[in-house]
Each structure stands twice: as C-alpha cells, then as structure tokens.
Coordinates of C-alpha atoms and ligand atoms in Angstrom, one line a residue:
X1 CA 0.0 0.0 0.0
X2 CA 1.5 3.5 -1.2
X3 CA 0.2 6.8 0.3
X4 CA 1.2 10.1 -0.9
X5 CA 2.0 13.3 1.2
X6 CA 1.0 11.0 3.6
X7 CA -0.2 12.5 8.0
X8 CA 1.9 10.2 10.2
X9 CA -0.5 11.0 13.1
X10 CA -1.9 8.2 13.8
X11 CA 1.4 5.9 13.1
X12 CA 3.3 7.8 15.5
X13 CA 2.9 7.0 19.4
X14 CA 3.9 10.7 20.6
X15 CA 0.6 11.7 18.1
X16 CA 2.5 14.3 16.5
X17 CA 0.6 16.1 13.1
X18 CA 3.5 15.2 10.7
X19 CA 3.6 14.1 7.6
X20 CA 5.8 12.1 4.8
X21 CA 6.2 12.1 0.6
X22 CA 5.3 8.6 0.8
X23 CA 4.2 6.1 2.9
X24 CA 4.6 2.4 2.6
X25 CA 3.2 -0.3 4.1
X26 CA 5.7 -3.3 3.6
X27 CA 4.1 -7.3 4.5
X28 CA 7.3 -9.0 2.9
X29 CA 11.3 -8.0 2.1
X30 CA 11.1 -7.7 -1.5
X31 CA 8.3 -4.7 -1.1
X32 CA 11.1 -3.5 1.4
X33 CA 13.6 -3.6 -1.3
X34 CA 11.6 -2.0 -4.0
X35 CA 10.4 0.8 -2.0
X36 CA 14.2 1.3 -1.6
X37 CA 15.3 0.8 -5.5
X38 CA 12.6 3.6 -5.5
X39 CA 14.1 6.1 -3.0
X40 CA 17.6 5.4 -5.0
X41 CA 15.8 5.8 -7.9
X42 CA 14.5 9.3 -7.0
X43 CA 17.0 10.4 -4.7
X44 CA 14.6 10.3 -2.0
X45 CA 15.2 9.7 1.8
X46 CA 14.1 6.3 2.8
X47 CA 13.3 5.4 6.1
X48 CA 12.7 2.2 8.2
X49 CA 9.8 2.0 11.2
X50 CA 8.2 -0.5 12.8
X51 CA 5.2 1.5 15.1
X52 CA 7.3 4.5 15.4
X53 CA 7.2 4.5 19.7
X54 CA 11.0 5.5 19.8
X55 CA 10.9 8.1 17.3
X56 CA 10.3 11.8 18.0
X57 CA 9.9 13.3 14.1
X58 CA 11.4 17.2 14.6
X59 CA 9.4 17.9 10.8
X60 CA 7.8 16.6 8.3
X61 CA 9.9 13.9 6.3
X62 CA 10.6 14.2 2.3
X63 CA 11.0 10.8 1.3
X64 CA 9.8 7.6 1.9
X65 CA 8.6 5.9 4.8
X66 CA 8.0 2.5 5.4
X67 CA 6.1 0.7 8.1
X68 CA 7.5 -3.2 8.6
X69 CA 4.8 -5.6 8.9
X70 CA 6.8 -8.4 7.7
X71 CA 4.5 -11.4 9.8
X72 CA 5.3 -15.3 10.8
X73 CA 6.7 -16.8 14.1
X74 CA 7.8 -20.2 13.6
X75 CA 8.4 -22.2 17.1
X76 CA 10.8 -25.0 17.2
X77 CA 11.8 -26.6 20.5
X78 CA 14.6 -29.5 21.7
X79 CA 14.5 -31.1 25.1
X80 CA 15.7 -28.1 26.7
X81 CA 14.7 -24.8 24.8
X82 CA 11.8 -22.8 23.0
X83 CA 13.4 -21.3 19.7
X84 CA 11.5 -19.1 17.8
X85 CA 12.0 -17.1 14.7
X86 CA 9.5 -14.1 14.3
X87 CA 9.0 -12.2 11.6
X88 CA 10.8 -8.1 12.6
X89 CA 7.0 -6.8 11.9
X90 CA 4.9 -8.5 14.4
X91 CA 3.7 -6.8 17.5
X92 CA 6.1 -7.3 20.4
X93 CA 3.6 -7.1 23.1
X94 CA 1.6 -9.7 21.2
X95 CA 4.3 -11.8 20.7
X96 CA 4.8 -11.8 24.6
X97 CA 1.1 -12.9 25.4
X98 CA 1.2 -15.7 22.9
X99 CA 3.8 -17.4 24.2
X100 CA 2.9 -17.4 27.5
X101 CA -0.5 -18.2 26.0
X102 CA 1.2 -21.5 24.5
X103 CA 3.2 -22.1 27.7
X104 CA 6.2 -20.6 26.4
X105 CA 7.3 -19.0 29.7
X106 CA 10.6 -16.3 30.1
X107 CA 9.4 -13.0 28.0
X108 CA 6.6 -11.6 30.5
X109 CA 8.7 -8.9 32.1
X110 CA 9.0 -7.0 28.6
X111 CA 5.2 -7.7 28.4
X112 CA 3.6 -3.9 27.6
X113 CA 6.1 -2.4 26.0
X114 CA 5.1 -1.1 22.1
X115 CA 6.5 -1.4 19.1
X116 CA 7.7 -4.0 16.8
X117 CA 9.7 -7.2 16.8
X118 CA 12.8 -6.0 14.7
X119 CA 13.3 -2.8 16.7
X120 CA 13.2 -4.5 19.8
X121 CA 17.6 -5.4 19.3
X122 CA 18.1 -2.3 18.2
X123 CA 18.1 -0.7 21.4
X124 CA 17.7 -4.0 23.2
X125 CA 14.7 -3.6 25.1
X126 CA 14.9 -3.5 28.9
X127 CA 12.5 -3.5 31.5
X128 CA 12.0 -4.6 35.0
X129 CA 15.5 -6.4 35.8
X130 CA 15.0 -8.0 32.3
X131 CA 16.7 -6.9 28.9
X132 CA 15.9 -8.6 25.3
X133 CA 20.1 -9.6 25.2
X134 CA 19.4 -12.1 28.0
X135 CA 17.5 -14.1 25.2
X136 CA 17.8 -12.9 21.6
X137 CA 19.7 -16.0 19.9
X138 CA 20.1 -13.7 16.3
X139 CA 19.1 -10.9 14.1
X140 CA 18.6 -11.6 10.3
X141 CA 19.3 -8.8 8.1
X142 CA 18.8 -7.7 4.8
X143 CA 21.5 -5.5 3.0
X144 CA 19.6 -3.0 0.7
X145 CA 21.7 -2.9 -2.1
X146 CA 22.4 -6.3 -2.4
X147 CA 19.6 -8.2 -1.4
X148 CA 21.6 -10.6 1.2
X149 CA 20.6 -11.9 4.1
X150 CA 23.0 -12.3 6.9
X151 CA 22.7 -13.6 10.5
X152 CA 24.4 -11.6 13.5
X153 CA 24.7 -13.8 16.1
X154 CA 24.1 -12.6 20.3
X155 CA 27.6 -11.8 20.8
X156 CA 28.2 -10.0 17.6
X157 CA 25.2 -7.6 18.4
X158 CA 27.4 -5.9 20.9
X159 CA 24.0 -5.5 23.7
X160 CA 24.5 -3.4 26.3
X161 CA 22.4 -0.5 27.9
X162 CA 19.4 0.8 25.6
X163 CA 21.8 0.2 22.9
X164 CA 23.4 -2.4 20.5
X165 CA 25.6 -2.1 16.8
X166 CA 22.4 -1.8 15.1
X167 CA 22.3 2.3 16.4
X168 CA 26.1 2.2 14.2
X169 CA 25.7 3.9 10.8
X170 CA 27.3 1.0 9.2
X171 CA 23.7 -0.7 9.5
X172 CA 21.6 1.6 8.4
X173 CA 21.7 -0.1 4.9
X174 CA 20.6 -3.1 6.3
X175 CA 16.8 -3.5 7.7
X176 CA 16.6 -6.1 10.5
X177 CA 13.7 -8.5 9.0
X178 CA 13.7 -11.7 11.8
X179 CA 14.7 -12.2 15.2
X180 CA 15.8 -15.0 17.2
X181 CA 15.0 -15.8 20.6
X182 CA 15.7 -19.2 22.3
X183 CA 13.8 -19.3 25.8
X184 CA 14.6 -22.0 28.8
X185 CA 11.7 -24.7 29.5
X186 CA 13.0 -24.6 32.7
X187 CA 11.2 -21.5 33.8
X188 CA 12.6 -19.0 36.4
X189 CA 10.8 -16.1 37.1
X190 CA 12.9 -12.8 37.5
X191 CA 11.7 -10.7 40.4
X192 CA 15.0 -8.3 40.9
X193 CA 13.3 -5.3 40.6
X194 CA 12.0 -3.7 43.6
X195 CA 8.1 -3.7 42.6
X196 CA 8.3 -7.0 41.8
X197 CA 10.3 -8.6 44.8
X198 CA 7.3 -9.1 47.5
X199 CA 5.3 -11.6 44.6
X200 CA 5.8 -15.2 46.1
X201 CA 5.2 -18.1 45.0
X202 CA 4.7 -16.7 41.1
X203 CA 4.0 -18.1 37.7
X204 CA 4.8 -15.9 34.5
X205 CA 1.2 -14.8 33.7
X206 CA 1.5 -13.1 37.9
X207 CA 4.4 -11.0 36.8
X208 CA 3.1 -10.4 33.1
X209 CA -0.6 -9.0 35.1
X210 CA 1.5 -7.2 37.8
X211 CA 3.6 -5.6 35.2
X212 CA 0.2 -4.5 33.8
X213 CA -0.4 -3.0 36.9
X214 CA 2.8 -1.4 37.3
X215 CA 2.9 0.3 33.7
X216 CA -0.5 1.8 34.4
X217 CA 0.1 3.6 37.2
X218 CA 3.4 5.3 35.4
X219 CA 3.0 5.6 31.6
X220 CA 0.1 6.9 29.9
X221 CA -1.4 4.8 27.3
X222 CA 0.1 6.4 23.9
X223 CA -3.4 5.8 21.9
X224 CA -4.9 8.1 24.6
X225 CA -2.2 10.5 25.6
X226 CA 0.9 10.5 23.4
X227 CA 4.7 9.3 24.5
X228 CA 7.4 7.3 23.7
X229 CA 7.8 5.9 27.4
X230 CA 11.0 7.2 28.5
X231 CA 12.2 10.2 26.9
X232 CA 15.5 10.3 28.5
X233 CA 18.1 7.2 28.9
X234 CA 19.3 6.6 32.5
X235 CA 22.4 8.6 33.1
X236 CA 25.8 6.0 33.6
X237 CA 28.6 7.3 35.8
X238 CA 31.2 6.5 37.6
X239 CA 31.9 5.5 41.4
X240 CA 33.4 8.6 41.7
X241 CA 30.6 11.0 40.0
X242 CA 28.0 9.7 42.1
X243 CA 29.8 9.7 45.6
X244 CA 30.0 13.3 45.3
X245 CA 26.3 13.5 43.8
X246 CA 25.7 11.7 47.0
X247 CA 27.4 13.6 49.2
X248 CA 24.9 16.7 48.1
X249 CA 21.9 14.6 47.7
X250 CA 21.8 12.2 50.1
X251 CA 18.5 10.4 49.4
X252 CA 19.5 10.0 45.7
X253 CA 19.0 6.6 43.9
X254 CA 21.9 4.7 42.5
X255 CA 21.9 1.2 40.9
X256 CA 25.4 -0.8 40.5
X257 CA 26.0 -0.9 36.8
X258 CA 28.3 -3.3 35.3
X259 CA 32.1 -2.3 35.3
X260 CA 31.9 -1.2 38.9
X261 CA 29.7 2.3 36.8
X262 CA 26.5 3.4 38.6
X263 CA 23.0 4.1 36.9
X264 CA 21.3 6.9 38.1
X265 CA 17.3 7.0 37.8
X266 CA 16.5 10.1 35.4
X267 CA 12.7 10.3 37.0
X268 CA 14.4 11.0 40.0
X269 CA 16.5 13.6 38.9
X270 CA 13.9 15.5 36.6
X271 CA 11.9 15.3 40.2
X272 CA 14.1 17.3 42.1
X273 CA 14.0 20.3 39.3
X274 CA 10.6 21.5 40.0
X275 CA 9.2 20.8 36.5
X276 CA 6.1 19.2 37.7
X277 CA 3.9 21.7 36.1
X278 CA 6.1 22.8 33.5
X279 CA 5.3 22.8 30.2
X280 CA 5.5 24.3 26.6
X281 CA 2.4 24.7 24.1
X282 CA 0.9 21.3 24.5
X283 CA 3.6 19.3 25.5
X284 CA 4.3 18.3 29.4
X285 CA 6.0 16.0 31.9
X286 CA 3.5 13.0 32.4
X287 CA 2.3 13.9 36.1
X288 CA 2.5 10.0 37.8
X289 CA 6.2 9.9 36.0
X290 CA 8.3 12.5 35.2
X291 CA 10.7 10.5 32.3
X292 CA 7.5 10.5 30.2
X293 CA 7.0 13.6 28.0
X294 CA 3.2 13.6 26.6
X295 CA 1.5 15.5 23.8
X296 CA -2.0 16.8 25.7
X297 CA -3.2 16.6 22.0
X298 CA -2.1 19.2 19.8
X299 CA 1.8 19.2 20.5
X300 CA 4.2 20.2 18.0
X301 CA 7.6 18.6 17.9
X302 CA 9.1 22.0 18.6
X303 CA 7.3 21.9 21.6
X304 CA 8.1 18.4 22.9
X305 CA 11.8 19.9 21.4
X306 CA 11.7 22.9 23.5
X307 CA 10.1 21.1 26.6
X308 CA 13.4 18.3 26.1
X309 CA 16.1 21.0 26.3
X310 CA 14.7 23.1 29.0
X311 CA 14.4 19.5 31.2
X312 CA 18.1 18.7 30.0
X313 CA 19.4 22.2 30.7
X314 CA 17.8 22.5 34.4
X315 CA 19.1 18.9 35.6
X316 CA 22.4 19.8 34.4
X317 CA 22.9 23.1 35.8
X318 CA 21.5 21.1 39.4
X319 CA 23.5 17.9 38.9
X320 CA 26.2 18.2 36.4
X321 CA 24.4 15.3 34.6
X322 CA 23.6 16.0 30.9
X323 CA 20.8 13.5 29.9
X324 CA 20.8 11.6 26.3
X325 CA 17.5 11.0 24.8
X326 CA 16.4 7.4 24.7
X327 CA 14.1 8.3 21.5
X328 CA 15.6 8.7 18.2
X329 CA 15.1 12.4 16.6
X330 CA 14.5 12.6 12.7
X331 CA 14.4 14.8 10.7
X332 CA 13.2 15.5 7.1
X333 CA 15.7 13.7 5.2
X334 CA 16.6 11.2 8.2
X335 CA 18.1 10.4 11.3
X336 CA 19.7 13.6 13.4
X337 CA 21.9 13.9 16.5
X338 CA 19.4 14.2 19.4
X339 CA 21.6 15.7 21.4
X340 CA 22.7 18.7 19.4
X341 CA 18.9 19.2 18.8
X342 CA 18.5 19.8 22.8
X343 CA 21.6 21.1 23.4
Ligands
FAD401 C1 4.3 3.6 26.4 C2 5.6 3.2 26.0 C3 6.4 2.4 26.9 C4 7.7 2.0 26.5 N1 8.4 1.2 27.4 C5 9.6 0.8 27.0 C6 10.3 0.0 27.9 O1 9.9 -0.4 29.0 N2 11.6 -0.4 27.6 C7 12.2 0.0 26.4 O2 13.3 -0.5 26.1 N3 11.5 0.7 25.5 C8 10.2 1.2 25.8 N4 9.5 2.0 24.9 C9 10.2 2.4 23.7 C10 9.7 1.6 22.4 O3 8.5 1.0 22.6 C11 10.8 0.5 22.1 O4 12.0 1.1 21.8 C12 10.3 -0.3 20.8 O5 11.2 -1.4 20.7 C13 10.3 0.6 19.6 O6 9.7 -0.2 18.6 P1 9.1 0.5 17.3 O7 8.7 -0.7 16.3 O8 8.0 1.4 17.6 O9 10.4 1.2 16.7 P2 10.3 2.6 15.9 O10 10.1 3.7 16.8 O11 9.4 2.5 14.7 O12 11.8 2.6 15.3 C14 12.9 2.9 16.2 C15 14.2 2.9 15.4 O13 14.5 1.6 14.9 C16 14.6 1.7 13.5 N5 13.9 0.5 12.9 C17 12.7 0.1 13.2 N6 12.4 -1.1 12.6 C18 13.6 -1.5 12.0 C19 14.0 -2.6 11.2 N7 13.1 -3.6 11.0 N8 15.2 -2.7 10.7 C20 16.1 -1.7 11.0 N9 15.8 -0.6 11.7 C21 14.5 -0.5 12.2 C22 13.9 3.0 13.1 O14 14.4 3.5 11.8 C23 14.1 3.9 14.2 O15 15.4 4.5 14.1 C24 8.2 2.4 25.3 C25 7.5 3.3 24.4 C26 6.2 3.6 24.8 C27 5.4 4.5 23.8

C-alpha cells in the first residue's frame, strides 16, 4: 500500500501532526527492497519503522517511509529450549502474550512495551530487571543494495544499555527482518526489581498482570495520551561521579551498573528540578512519571523539542548530569543527532 503526502499522526505513538512524501506499508522483504530501488531511484530519503514508539519526528519527512509488517513466528523446540523465529513486523507485546499463552514462559517482564519485533535489538529492550540480550539467539538482516541476508549472532550484536551495533551507521543499509529468541523450558521467574520482589510463589502470567499494573500507574497509554515511554536514557557514571552527587543529595537513587559504573534514575533527577507543572504549548511532563514527556493533543515537535532542552538544561545546571535522549530524533531527510537538537 503506497500513500502520498501521507499524515503520520496516527502511526506515530507521541501523536504528533507530521507528515511524509510517501508512505509504505511493507508485509514481505522484497516490497522492502523495492520501496528502496525507488528512494535510490528518485534520490529520496528512505526510512525504516516498525510502530514508530522510539521516534520523536522534529518535521515533516521528504522521502519515503515505510512501516515493517513483515508477519510469521515459527516455534521450534529440543529437550531443553523454545526457539523461535519471528517475523521483525509482528507486534512485540503480542508476541509476549502468545507465548505465555502457548506455555512458552521467560518474555513476561518486557510484556507492555510497544512497538515492533525488529526494533526490539536495536536498542535492546529492557525492562523490569530483564533486557531482550538475556535471550535474543540472532538478528537476520537484509542488505539493501544487495539483497543478502546475513545472520548476526548474540555476541556479535554488541548489547549493552538501551543500545546495541544496530544504532552504528554502518547498519543503516541493512533492515533487520527476523529475530531470534531461544527461551529455557526450565522457567525461572525474574523478580529483581523492587516492585516485583514481594510476589511469592509466582508463575509468568502473575508478573506479566503485575507488570500491567505497574505500567499503568506510570505511563500513559500512547493511543490516549501521546509518548514514547522514557524520553530520556538513565544517566551511567562513575563510582566517583556519584559519591560526590551523594554527598549533596543524600536520598539520591543509585543502581550498581556493570564495570563497577553506577546508573542513576533520570525520573528522579527530573523530580528534584521542579518541572512538575512545566510545560510548553501542548507538550508536558506526564504527572505520575516525570521520564515520560506527553502531547496533551495538539503538540508540536518544537514543543516536545523545546520542553526536552529546558528539562536537559535545568538537571544539568543542578546535577552536572547532561541527559541523552532514549528516543531517536529525525528529521526531514533522516536520522539527526538528538543531542545537538537539545543542546
Ligand atoms: C508507552 C511506551 C512504553 C515504553 N516502554 C519501554 C520499555 O519499558 N523499555 C524499552 O526499552 N522501551 C520502551 N519503549 C520504547 C519503544 O517501545 C521501544 O524502543 C520499541 O522497541 C520501539 O519499537 P518500534 O517498532 O515502535 O520502533 P520505531 O520507533 O518504529 O523505530 C525505532 C528505530 O528503529 C529503526 N527500525 C525500526 N524497525 C527497523 C527494522 N526492521 N530494521 C532496522 N531498523 C529499524 C527505526 O528506523 C528507528 O530508528 C516504550 C514506548 C512507549 C510509547
């Protein structure tokens, strides 16, 4: 399906009135391909989405979009392990509840989260003490110009963070069309996070309901108010760097983070600003969670823009911590530098 000049408002989660030259909706590789023969062909800007929740869109785009809804999940299993290979446009969340639905047990603490299947590595999903690394077996790929297909294994996808090589530029002429993940039939639940830690004795479908539960009372539902879930990443330092945050701000949060570093919790840090009712045109801090920037319904993107910078600029000048958008920031021919944009 091929739209022209084409409102993204409704295929964006942040809701933002955008538009784009073209608009494809792509069900298998080969319309992948030709929509991007097409952008070479016209010298257009072609970009990749799956349900665009990452994405914060600073203007309209001039090329070509397209939306991957590239289907199938395939289940194969040994004594031992679930392995399944999905196709990079099914629905995440979905994904999550059918498994479990079919006894496949191990995904329910990324339960909730939108989007699609073949972003989920590209900035390796995390969530409550569990991150998509701990089970993602592969990534297949597509190369643009050539048509390949090539397989990058776990420990080539360098996970770490909200982050893996797929955010390099090298792979931006590749789109990621299946994904691997290989789960345990021995099930063990992962309760490390704090909220989930008092839920004894638990089965999956417990934690997937009380992550429900959870979620609700801290993000707004994007098809009622529009985010991307966490605007900002967690801020990393070192041992060092938060001792002497510590030493000002006693009651501060800290998480050990590996290579003896130390996450910090960016909610908590937006809290202590005094943004709760700040906010520019339309856009705003969600009130129950202060990560969470939300269009109140007619936002701009130099609003949410505007509303981003000022949040970045106050917690820096308080903390010496300069927060890095989670989200990715394009613009009208494609992907910008977030940070300059805020800066
Ligand atoms: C309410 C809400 C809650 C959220 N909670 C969480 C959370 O708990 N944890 C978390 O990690 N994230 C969370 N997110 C962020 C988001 O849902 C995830 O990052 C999700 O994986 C993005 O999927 P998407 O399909 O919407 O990606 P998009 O926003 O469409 O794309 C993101 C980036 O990936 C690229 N891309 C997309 N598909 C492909 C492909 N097939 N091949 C190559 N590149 C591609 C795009 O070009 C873009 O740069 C949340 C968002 C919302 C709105």
């Amino acid at each position: 399906m091929t739209n022209r000049h084409c409102s993204l408002k409704v295929y964006n989660t942040l809701g933002l009135d955008i538009s784009t030259r073209f608009l494809i909706i792509a069900e298998t590789k080969e319309t992948i391909l030709e929509a991007w023969k097409f952008s070479k062909c016209f010298k257009l800007p072609f970009l990749i989405l799956g349900e665009a929740s990452n994405v914060l869109f600073v203007e309209n785009f001039a090329g070509i979009i397209v939306l991957n809804r590239i289907k199938g999940i395939v289940i194969h299993e040994d004594d031992r392990t679930w392995k399944l290979h999905i196709g990079s446009g099914e629905n995440w969340h979905q994904l999550v509840q059918d498994t479990l639905t079919k006894g496949i047990f191990g995904l329910e603490n990324l339960a909730w989260i939108p989007g699609t299947v073949g972003s989920v590595p590209i900035q390796n999903i995390g969530a409550y003490g569990v991150e998509l690394q701990d089970f993602c077996s592969y990534v297949d790929v597509i190369h643009l110009e050539s048509g390949d297909i090539k397989r990058i294994y776990n420990n080539e996808c360098n996970f770490s963070y909200r982050d893996s090589i797929f955010k390099n530029k090298y792979w931006t002429d590749f789109v990621i069309i299946a994904v691997g993940i290989y789960l345990k039939k021995k099930w063990q639940p992962i309760l490390t996070y704090n909220d989930l830690k008092y839920l004894k004795p638990v089965s999956a479908w417990d934690i997937f309901n009380e992550i429900f539960l959870i979620r609700k009372r801290k993000i707004p539902d994007p098809k009622i108010i529009g985010n991307v879930g966490s605007f900002f990443k967690n801020p990393i330092v070192t041992q060092k760097q938060a001792a002497l945050l510590l030493k000002h701000f006693p009651t501060m949060p800290y998480y050990p983070f590996i290579n003896n570093q130390i996450k910090l919790a960016a909610g908590w840090l937006i809290d202590q600003c005094n943004l709760k009712e700040f906010y520019v045109g339309d856009s705003a801090l969600y009130h129950k969670q202060a990560l969470v920037l939300i269009n109140k319904g007619h936002a701009t993107s130099q609003d949410i823009l505007s509303l981003a910078k000022e949040i970045r600029l106050r917690v820096g000048k308080k903390f010496n911590i300069w927060l890095e958008p989670e989200v990715r920031f394009i613009k009208s021919k494609g992907e910008c530098n977030a940070i300059e944009m805020i800066s």
